[in-house]
Structures are given as structure tokens and as C-alpha cells.
Amino acid sequence: MNTDDLVVLRPQGLYCPPGDFYIDPWRPVERAVITHAHADHARRGHGAYLATAVSEGVLRARLGEITLQGLAYGEGVSVNGVRVSLHPAGHVLGSAQVRIEHAGRVWVASGDYFTSGHTDDVNATCTPFEPVRCDCFITESTFGLPIYRWRPQAELLAEVNAWWQANADAGRASLLLGYSFGKAQRLLAGLDPAIGPIATHGAVVPLNEAYRAAGVALPATETLDDLVADKARLKRALVLAPPAVLGSAWARRLGEHSDAFASGWMQLRGARRRQGVDRGFVLSDHADWPGLQRAIAATGAHRVIVTHGYEAVMVRWLQQQGLQAGSFRTEYGDERLVDETEAAGPAPAPA
């Protein structure tokens, strides 16, 4: 790394020397710019937080009382002479890329992001990804292998509804597993309430409330307690819950049921078997391999720094395209940290 880099790696996290602030630090710091509210990017203990205004509800629901300054997308502020602005990442509610401008140079730290090559892929639960031109782009690489290529989300959500309908017709409940922040709401927005009642786990409820408060339309939901008293309704219900409930006493209250897991990891052969569920749906909040390539190209950056995921594969591909590429070894991307209420385990090894 050069001494005049706008972002460097320190033990606390990604640090901007001229601005004296950190981006998604994993250890307590005085000033933190937060890309989004997933637990591996937004942690407790920082002195002051800067994030998108729309993410405030989720951040406070997860972190409690914090000193938070919220920005609208595209709004700029000066931090010690460095211009900082936040731009849509399309990952979860309020997710942002951090644009840093200083002394004629522009760097962008992406956080996590989702972008699709399918024109009908509209995620109603967050603002779509917008490419930001820059000199250096710091990109995630969670699904940075050629095997990861997503089908249109509309197709996947139609399959979820068809699975639910088949279970309801057979008189058994449907347990759909997905991370409580982001994935749960993406699934919920695509469900067909005409099939039957929809219930959510207690870990999902406050996040749904934060989404609704931000203006995101989600279908009405109830609790499992509401359903277990009415067996006829329970047999037609879909229950949305974090992966940690699989096999738990809470899940056994459903009686006879079918379970499924919605995750990008379901793309890998054997992943559904290792999770121990009846069905796997390949639905992700992250960019796939072509999506990463498109996003990087759209920035026009001549230099790219890769974080969390298959860094070596992505760096090698970027270098083959003639770009200056390297990596930061961060503490992001461990699925055990995506939500403190969940324990999905680490990402599977590549096939």
C-alpha cells in the first residue's frame, strides 16, 4: 500500500488517514462510517456513527442507544477535510457504498452489495445498487467464484410460493429459513398472502417494524403463538425464521411441516444436505460472479482492493484484465456474525 492511500488496513479495521475515521471497524473506534447494519459490519462500542438516515431504525434496533448522524443517499459531509458521501448498495435496507474524496482522488468502499443482470430483478425492500465512478474500488467477494450465477429473483420467489402452496394443499406447515435482517424481508415481500397466514420468529419482528417505518411495504404477519391455537390455519401457514431454529423446540411446535433454507450457498452441491432441510432456494443479497464483474467495471477504477470472500480468485481475474488489484484481509463475511441471533456456520468450501 502507498503512504498516500485514502484507505489502509489497521487492526481496528479499514482506516482513512486524512479523515481520521474507520469504515465498518470491528474493534471500538472514535469515529465509524457504517455501510449497513449486519452484525459483521455494524458493531457496538464506537464513539460516533455515520450511516444512511434510512438505516437508523435497524441500527438502533440492533445496537441500542448510539450517537448517530444520518445522511441521505448522495448527501456529502466533510470529515476533517475529506468529503464523504453514501450511495445505494442494494444489499439490505439502508446499505451504502462509501465514497471518499480528498486531494483530487476518489475511493469507494462497497461494503456488501447486490446487483443483477436480470432486468426484472426488482428488490422492493431496499434502494437498488448505483455504480459510483472512482480511482480505487474496495469490493466484497462473498460469491466471487464463477459457479455463483443467480437466476432471476422473481423465478425463485415463484418457486417459494409454489412450495408453500403444495405444502398447504397437503396439510402441513412451511418453515422457511433466512437471515432475520435483509433476507427475511426480501422473502416476505415476495410471498403470496393468498396462500395462507404468514408468521415470523421473534428475531424478525423488530426488523420488519423498522422496514415498515422506513416505508417498505410488507405483508401482514403474526406470531407462532397466534397460529398454534388454530391447527387448521397452522397447516396452511408459512413461518419465516432464522436458521438457528432448525430442529429446535420452537420449530417442533409446528408439528408436521416441511422446511427450506434460502441462501446463495444453496448453489453448491450438497449444501442443502449439510443444512439438513427439505428444500434449498438459491436466493442471495450479494452480487454473483457476473454481478461483481459488472459492478467493478462500472466504477471505471484502475485499482481494485478485494475483501471478504474468494479474494485470491477475484484478484487473479482482475489482474488478468489489466487492473491493479490486491486484497485486504478483513473480519467481514463470517456468517456466524451476520446476525447474533443466528448460527449458520462458516461459508462452505468451494466445490
Tab-separated table of C-alpha atoms in Angstrom:
chain	number	residue	atom	x	y	z
A	1	MET	CA	0.000	0.000	0.000
A	2	ASN	CA	1.117	3.572	-0.713
A	3	THR	CA	1.535	6.068	2.090
A	4	ASP	CA	-0.974	8.411	0.420
A	5	ASP	CA	-3.743	5.769	0.115
A	6	LEU	CA	-7.150	7.035	1.180
A	7	VAL	CA	-7.944	3.743	2.946
A	8	VAL	CA	-5.483	1.460	4.720
A	9	LEU	CA	-5.883	-1.646	6.855
A	10	ARG	CA	-5.356	-1.307	10.597
A	11	PRO	CA	-6.045	-3.760	13.441
A	12	GLN	CA	-9.321	-1.946	14.134
A	13	GLY	CA	-10.476	-2.123	10.507
A	14	LEU	CA	-10.414	-0.064	7.305
A	15	TYR	CA	-9.000	3.375	8.150
A	16	CYS	CA	-8.996	6.668	6.241
A	17	PRO	CA	-5.802	8.504	7.377
A	18	PRO	CA	-6.620	12.030	6.114
A	19	GLY	CA	-10.158	11.869	7.530
A	20	ASP	CA	-9.236	10.017	10.729
A	21	PHE	CA	-12.235	7.691	10.575
A	22	TYR	CA	-12.896	3.986	10.059
A	23	ILE	CA	-15.276	2.145	7.737
A	24	ASP	CA	-17.170	-0.747	9.381
A	25	PRO	CA	-14.484	-1.225	12.073
A	26	TRP	CA	-14.506	-4.485	14.001
A	27	ARG	CA	-12.915	-3.004	17.135
A	28	PRO	CA	-14.105	0.095	19.053
A	29	VAL	CA	-13.019	3.401	17.491
A	30	GLU	CA	-13.868	7.067	17.984
A	31	ARG	CA	-15.492	7.657	14.572
A	32	ALA	CA	-17.091	4.947	12.385
A	33	VAL	CA	-18.753	5.148	8.975
A	34	ILE	CA	-21.144	2.204	8.669
A	35	THR	CA	-22.153	0.690	5.329
A	36	HIS	CA	-25.076	-1.345	6.706
A	37	ALA	CA	-26.489	-2.882	9.861
A	38	HIS	CA	-25.405	-6.513	9.536
A	39	ALA	CA	-23.518	-7.515	12.673
A	40	ASP	CA	-20.182	-8.120	10.928
A	41	HIS	CA	-20.200	-4.508	9.686
A	42	ALA	CA	-22.029	-2.604	12.439
A	43	ARG	CA	-20.765	-3.307	15.939
A	44	ARG	CA	-21.284	-1.790	19.347
A	45	GLY	CA	-18.780	0.393	21.166
A	46	HIS	CA	-17.865	3.148	18.707
A	47	GLY	CA	-17.871	6.778	19.811
A	48	ALA	CA	-19.852	8.186	16.861
A	49	TYR	CA	-21.582	6.581	13.900
A	50	LEU	CA	-22.215	7.925	10.385
A	51	ALA	CA	-24.666	5.956	8.225
A	52	THR	CA	-27.641	6.406	5.927
A	53	ALA	CA	-30.659	8.024	7.523
A	54	VAL	CA	-32.904	5.226	6.278
A	55	SER	CA	-30.852	2.644	8.200
A	56	GLU	CA	-31.319	4.420	11.540
A	57	GLY	CA	-34.241	2.266	12.676
A	58	VAL	CA	-32.409	-1.005	12.057
A	59	LEU	CA	-29.144	0.260	13.557
A	60	ARG	CA	-30.840	1.395	16.739
A	61	ALA	CA	-32.851	-1.848	16.949
A	62	ARG	CA	-29.595	-3.812	16.808
A	63	LEU	CA	-27.105	-1.575	18.622
A	64	GLY	CA	-29.273	0.278	21.139
A	65	GLU	CA	-28.517	3.891	22.040
A	66	ILE	CA	-25.738	5.217	19.791
A	67	THR	CA	-24.561	8.642	18.644
A	68	LEU	CA	-25.671	8.502	15.030
A	69	GLN	CA	-25.570	11.018	12.173
A	70	GLY	CA	-27.766	10.003	9.244
A	71	LEU	CA	-27.212	11.049	5.636
A	72	ALA	CA	-29.489	10.885	2.632
A	73	TYR	CA	-28.108	8.942	-0.324
A	74	GLY	CA	-25.749	11.223	-2.250
A	75	GLU	CA	-25.539	13.815	0.529
A	76	GLY	CA	-21.958	14.855	1.284
A	77	VAL	CA	-20.299	15.900	4.521
A	78	SER	CA	-16.750	16.986	5.318
A	79	VAL	CA	-14.866	14.888	7.854
A	80	ASN	CA	-11.541	16.541	8.669
A	81	GLY	CA	-11.312	17.906	5.144
A	82	VAL	CA	-12.360	14.644	3.452
A	83	ARG	CA	-15.664	14.664	1.570
A	84	VAL	CA	-17.728	11.601	2.461
A	85	SER	CA	-21.000	10.564	0.808
A	86	LEU	CA	-23.091	7.387	0.878
A	87	HIS	CA	-24.561	5.708	-2.211
A	88	PRO	CA	-27.008	2.800	-2.649
A	89	ALA	CA	-25.601	-0.728	-2.443
A	90	GLY	CA	-28.807	-2.748	-2.997
A	91	HIS	CA	-27.914	-5.219	-0.238
A	92	VAL	CA	-30.336	-4.525	2.641
A	93	LEU	CA	-32.340	-1.559	3.928
A	94	GLY	CA	-30.040	1.489	4.099
A	95	SER	CA	-26.980	-0.319	2.761
A	96	ALA	CA	-24.439	2.024	1.234
A	97	GLN	CA	-21.162	2.366	-0.568
A	98	VAL	CA	-18.843	4.926	1.000
A	99	ARG	CA	-17.391	7.477	-1.425
A	100	ILE	CA	-14.280	9.274	-0.152
A	101	GLU	CA	-12.825	12.293	-1.969
A	102	HIS	CA	-9.600	14.034	-0.962
A	103	ALA	CA	-6.896	15.946	-2.824
A	104	GLY	CA	-8.321	15.095	-6.229
A	105	ARG	CA	-8.601	11.354	-5.548
A	106	VAL	CA	-11.807	9.330	-5.177
A	107	TRP	CA	-12.072	5.951	-3.449
A	108	VAL	CA	-15.217	3.908	-2.902
A	109	ALA	CA	-15.658	1.186	-0.262
A	110	SER	CA	-18.581	-1.002	-1.291
A	111	GLY	CA	-19.469	-2.808	1.906
A	112	ASP	CA	-21.762	-5.639	0.740
A	113	TYR	CA	-23.805	-5.110	-2.412
A	114	PHE	CA	-26.267	-6.752	-4.751
A	115	THR	CA	-26.594	-6.079	-8.447
A	116	SER	CA	-28.339	-8.200	-11.030
A	117	GLY	CA	-28.131	-8.629	-14.764
A	118	HIS	CA	-31.831	-9.544	-14.929
A	119	THR	CA	-33.930	-6.530	-15.841
A	120	ASP	CA	-36.954	-7.817	-13.900
A	121	ASP	CA	-34.998	-8.243	-10.649
A	122	VAL	CA	-36.556	-5.515	-8.531
A	123	ASN	CA	-35.933	-5.753	-4.800
A	124	ALA	CA	-38.746	-3.761	-3.236
A	125	THR	CA	-37.090	-3.791	0.197
A	126	CYS	CA	-34.100	-1.518	-0.496
A	127	THR	CA	-32.734	1.043	-2.936
A	128	PRO	CA	-31.012	-0.619	-5.937
A	129	PHE	CA	-27.240	-0.543	-6.378
A	130	GLU	CA	-25.839	2.509	-8.141
A	131	PRO	CA	-22.296	2.408	-9.570
A	132	VAL	CA	-20.018	5.232	-8.422
A	133	ARG	CA	-17.038	6.310	-10.542
A	134	CYS	CA	-13.758	6.238	-8.680
A	135	ASP	CA	-9.990	5.748	-8.884
A	136	CYS	CA	-9.945	2.816	-6.450
A	137	PHE	CA	-12.827	0.461	-5.634
A	138	ILE	CA	-12.848	-1.686	-2.483
A	139	THR	CA	-15.158	-4.591	-3.322
A	140	GLU	CA	-16.572	-7.550	-1.465
A	141	SER	CA	-16.168	-11.021	-2.992
A	142	THR	CA	-18.513	-13.199	-0.938
A	143	PHE	CA	-19.612	-15.148	-4.013
A	144	GLY	CA	-16.512	-14.476	-6.091
A	145	LEU	CA	-16.386	-17.786	-7.965
A	146	PRO	CA	-17.698	-18.485	-11.491
A	147	ILE	CA	-20.061	-21.150	-10.103
A	148	TYR	CA	-22.201	-18.450	-8.482
A	149	ARG	CA	-24.677	-17.178	-11.076
A	150	TRP	CA	-28.118	-16.181	-9.838
A	151	ARG	CA	-31.368	-16.851	-11.649
A	152	PRO	CA	-33.948	-14.035	-11.718
A	153	GLN	CA	-35.265	-13.457	-8.216
A	154	ALA	CA	-38.846	-13.412	-9.480
A	155	GLU	CA	-38.397	-17.028	-10.603
A	156	LEU	CA	-37.005	-18.063	-7.227
A	157	LEU	CA	-39.779	-16.338	-5.297
A	158	ALA	CA	-42.366	-18.024	-7.535
A	159	GLU	CA	-40.785	-21.361	-6.601
A	160	VAL	CA	-41.001	-20.457	-2.909
A	161	ASN	CA	-44.722	-19.739	-3.277
A	162	ALA	CA	-45.282	-22.962	-5.248
A	163	TRP	CA	-43.505	-24.962	-2.493
A	164	TRP	CA	-45.646	-23.258	0.152
A	165	GLN	CA	-48.841	-23.901	-1.853
A	166	ALA	CA	-48.001	-27.600	-2.239
A	167	ASN	CA	-47.388	-27.918	1.499
A	168	ALA	CA	-50.635	-26.094	2.312
A	169	ASP	CA	-52.555	-28.382	-0.039
A	170	ALA	CA	-51.011	-31.401	1.726
A	171	GLY	CA	-51.983	-30.024	5.149
A	172	ARG	CA	-48.515	-29.287	6.520
A	173	ALA	CA	-46.905	-26.048	7.639
A	174	SER	CA	-43.934	-24.497	5.813
A	175	LEU	CA	-40.836	-23.363	7.740
A	176	LEU	CA	-38.740	-21.004	5.610
A	177	LEU	CA	-35.294	-20.184	6.992
A	178	GLY	CA	-33.469	-16.961	6.128
A	179	TYR	CA	-31.313	-14.423	7.944
A	180	SER	CA	-33.518	-12.172	10.044
A	181	PHE	CA	-32.205	-8.898	8.581
A	182	GLY	CA	-32.389	-8.425	4.838
A	183	LYS	CA	-33.118	-11.938	3.621
A	184	ALA	CA	-36.284	-12.322	5.716
A	185	GLN	CA	-37.726	-9.071	4.399
A	186	ARG	CA	-36.718	-9.847	0.796
A	187	LEU	CA	-38.561	-13.162	1.101
A	188	LEU	CA	-41.533	-11.630	2.886
A	189	ALA	CA	-42.047	-9.018	0.170
A	190	GLY	CA	-42.245	-11.810	-2.424
A	191	LEU	CA	-44.693	-14.102	-0.604
A	192	ASP	CA	-48.296	-14.554	-1.746
A	193	PRO	CA	-50.540	-13.955	1.301
A	194	ALA	CA	-53.475	-15.554	-0.533
A	195	ILE	CA	-51.941	-18.988	0.114
A	196	GLY	CA	-52.296	-18.780	3.885
A	197	PRO	CA	-51.226	-16.981	7.056
A	198	ILE	CA	-47.646	-15.768	7.451
A	199	ALA	CA	-45.856	-15.839	10.808
A	200	THR	CA	-42.398	-14.602	11.763
A	201	HIS	CA	-39.964	-15.529	14.518
A	202	GLY	CA	-39.452	-13.000	17.297
A	203	ALA	CA	-35.981	-12.155	15.964
A	204	VAL	CA	-37.533	-10.999	12.700
A	205	VAL	CA	-40.341	-8.880	14.170
A	206	PRO	CA	-38.407	-5.716	15.197
A	207	LEU	CA	-36.588	-5.660	11.867
A	208	ASN	CA	-39.877	-5.908	9.976
A	209	GLU	CA	-41.111	-2.973	12.047
A	210	ALA	CA	-38.014	-0.955	11.113
A	211	TYR	CA	-38.591	-1.719	7.420
A	212	ARG	CA	-42.241	-0.695	7.626
A	213	ALA	CA	-41.287	2.506	9.452
A	214	ALA	CA	-38.925	3.278	6.561
A	215	GLY	CA	-41.810	2.978	4.116
A	216	VAL	CA	-41.185	-0.574	2.850
A	217	ALA	CA	-44.445	-2.441	2.152
A	218	LEU	CA	-44.501	-5.902	3.734
A	219	PRO	CA	-47.497	-8.256	4.078
A	220	ALA	CA	-49.158	-8.596	7.473
A	221	THR	CA	-47.612	-11.192	9.774
A	222	GLU	CA	-48.415	-12.845	13.069
A	223	THR	CA	-46.560	-14.907	15.655
A	224	LEU	CA	-46.313	-18.662	16.066
A	225	ASP	CA	-48.305	-18.323	19.287
A	226	ASP	CA	-51.156	-16.904	17.225
A	227	LEU	CA	-51.152	-19.969	14.988
A	228	VAL	CA	-50.631	-22.968	17.258
A	229	ALA	CA	-54.052	-22.456	18.836
A	230	ASP	CA	-55.696	-22.949	15.437
A	231	LYS	CA	-54.452	-26.175	13.853
A	232	ALA	CA	-56.347	-25.643	10.607
A	233	ARG	CA	-54.641	-22.282	9.989
A	234	LEU	CA	-51.262	-23.623	11.125
A	235	LYS	CA	-51.357	-26.344	8.469
A	236	ARG	CA	-51.609	-23.704	5.736
A	237	ALA	CA	-49.120	-21.265	7.271
A	238	LEU	CA	-45.657	-20.211	6.234
A	239	VAL	CA	-43.360	-19.408	9.143
A	240	LEU	CA	-40.291	-17.269	8.468
A	241	ALA	CA	-37.409	-17.732	10.917
A	242	PRO	CA	-33.607	-17.526	11.251
A	243	PRO	CA	-31.587	-20.702	10.524
A	244	ALA	CA	-30.757	-21.280	14.192
A	245	VAL	CA	-34.312	-22.511	14.908
A	246	LEU	CA	-33.858	-25.636	12.740
A	247	GLY	CA	-34.508	-28.684	14.894
A	248	SER	CA	-35.293	-26.594	17.969
A	249	ALA	CA	-38.194	-26.950	20.395
A	250	TRP	CA	-39.597	-23.756	18.857
A	251	ALA	CA	-39.709	-25.376	15.406
A	252	ARG	CA	-41.266	-28.571	16.767
A	253	ARG	CA	-44.321	-26.560	17.762
A	254	LEU	CA	-45.189	-26.538	14.061
A	255	GLY	CA	-45.957	-30.245	14.132
A	256	GLU	CA	-45.715	-31.898	10.731
A	257	HIS	CA	-44.001	-29.433	8.421
A	258	SER	CA	-41.607	-29.021	5.515
A	259	ASP	CA	-38.530	-26.820	5.876
A	260	ALA	CA	-36.411	-24.873	3.410
A	261	PHE	CA	-33.388	-22.588	3.509
A	262	ALA	CA	-32.995	-19.520	1.261
A	263	SER	CA	-29.334	-18.645	0.686
A	264	GLY	CA	-26.786	-18.149	-2.065
A	265	TRP	CA	-24.873	-21.085	-0.584
A	266	MET	CA	-27.622	-23.395	-1.865
A	267	GLN	CA	-25.902	-23.044	-5.263
A	268	LEU	CA	-23.270	-25.516	-4.077
A	269	ARG	CA	-23.856	-29.210	-4.493
A	270	GLY	CA	-24.529	-30.813	-1.130
A	271	ALA	CA	-25.177	-27.555	0.709
A	272	ARG	CA	-28.848	-28.341	1.236
A	273	ARG	CA	-27.920	-31.800	2.563
A	274	ARG	CA	-25.414	-30.300	5.000
A	275	GLN	CA	-28.044	-27.879	6.251
A	276	GLY	CA	-30.447	-30.786	6.749
A	277	VAL	CA	-33.504	-29.169	5.127
A	278	ASP	CA	-36.073	-30.489	2.668
A	279	ARG	CA	-35.569	-27.723	0.104
A	280	GLY	CA	-32.982	-25.128	-0.801
A	281	PHE	CA	-33.673	-21.858	-2.640
A	282	VAL	CA	-30.725	-20.045	-4.231
A	283	LEU	CA	-31.595	-16.511	-3.187
A	284	SER	CA	-28.880	-14.067	-2.147
A	285	ASP	CA	-28.461	-10.443	-1.039
A	286	HIS	CA	-24.946	-10.393	-2.560
A	287	ALA	CA	-23.749	-9.970	-6.133
A	288	ASP	CA	-22.932	-13.148	-8.020
A	289	TRP	CA	-19.783	-13.625	-10.139
A	290	PRO	CA	-21.102	-11.708	-13.187
A	291	GLY	CA	-22.593	-9.069	-10.876
A	292	LEU	CA	-19.236	-8.442	-9.223
A	293	GLN	CA	-17.610	-8.085	-12.624
A	294	ARG	CA	-20.259	-5.630	-13.845
A	295	ALA	CA	-20.086	-3.531	-10.694
A	296	ILE	CA	-16.308	-3.267	-10.792
A	297	ALA	CA	-16.274	-2.350	-14.482
A	298	ALA	CA	-18.954	0.320	-13.965
A	299	THR	CA	-16.756	2.207	-11.476
A	300	GLY	CA	-14.029	2.793	-14.066
A	301	ALA	CA	-11.480	2.166	-11.301
A	302	HIS	CA	-7.930	1.346	-12.355
A	303	ARG	CA	-7.222	-0.128	-8.942
A	304	VAL	CA	-9.359	-2.652	-7.033
A	305	ILE	CA	-8.957	-3.975	-3.489
A	306	VAL	CA	-10.871	-7.177	-2.703
A	307	THR	CA	-12.244	-8.044	0.737
A	308	HIS	CA	-14.045	-10.979	2.416
A	309	GLY	CA	-14.810	-13.924	0.216
A	310	TYR	CA	-12.809	-15.607	-2.510
A	311	GLU	CA	-10.226	-12.838	-2.606
A	312	ALA	CA	-7.460	-14.742	-4.405
A	313	VAL	CA	-9.702	-15.831	-7.275
A	314	MET	CA	-11.077	-12.333	-7.810
A	315	VAL	CA	-7.646	-10.679	-7.546
A	316	ARG	CA	-6.218	-13.066	-10.123
A	317	TRP	CA	-9.103	-12.409	-12.523
A	318	LEU	CA	-8.754	-8.625	-12.102
A	319	GLN	CA	-5.041	-8.768	-12.779
A	320	GLN	CA	-5.738	-10.749	-15.924
A	321	GLN	CA	-7.960	-7.857	-17.038
A	322	GLY	CA	-5.000	-5.493	-16.663
A	323	LEU	CA	-6.130	-3.854	-13.422
A	324	GLN	CA	-4.004	-3.144	-10.377
A	325	ALA	CA	-5.516	-5.483	-7.782
A	326	GLY	CA	-4.821	-6.592	-4.235
A	327	SER	CA	-6.757	-7.597	-1.138
A	328	PHE	CA	-7.493	-6.643	2.471
A	329	ARG	CA	-7.918	-9.471	4.973
A	330	THR	CA	-10.922	-8.227	6.914
A	331	GLU	CA	-13.135	-9.681	9.615
A	332	TYR	CA	-16.264	-9.415	7.463
A	333	GLY	CA	-18.177	-12.202	5.827
A	334	ASP	CA	-18.303	-14.777	8.631
A	335	GLU	CA	-21.919	-15.914	8.504
A	336	ARG	CA	-21.875	-16.548	12.227
A	337	LEU	CA	-21.669	-12.764	12.621
A	338	VAL	CA	-24.364	-11.789	10.135
A	339	ASP	CA	-26.917	-11.866	12.930
A	340	GLU	CA	-26.173	-12.518	16.594
A	341	THR	CA	-29.408	-14.499	16.889
A	342	GLU	CA	-28.326	-16.973	14.224
A	343	ALA	CA	-25.640	-19.622	13.911
A	344	ALA	CA	-25.452	-20.680	10.280
A	345	GLY	CA	-21.785	-21.642	10.454
A	346	PRO	CA	-18.991	-20.573	8.103
A	347	ALA	CA	-19.374	-20.481	4.365
A	348	PRO	CA	-18.948	-23.857	2.649
A	349	ALA	CA	-15.655	-24.600	0.919
A	350	PRO	CA	-15.723	-24.317	-2.883
A	351	ALA	CA	-16.821	-27.454	-4.681
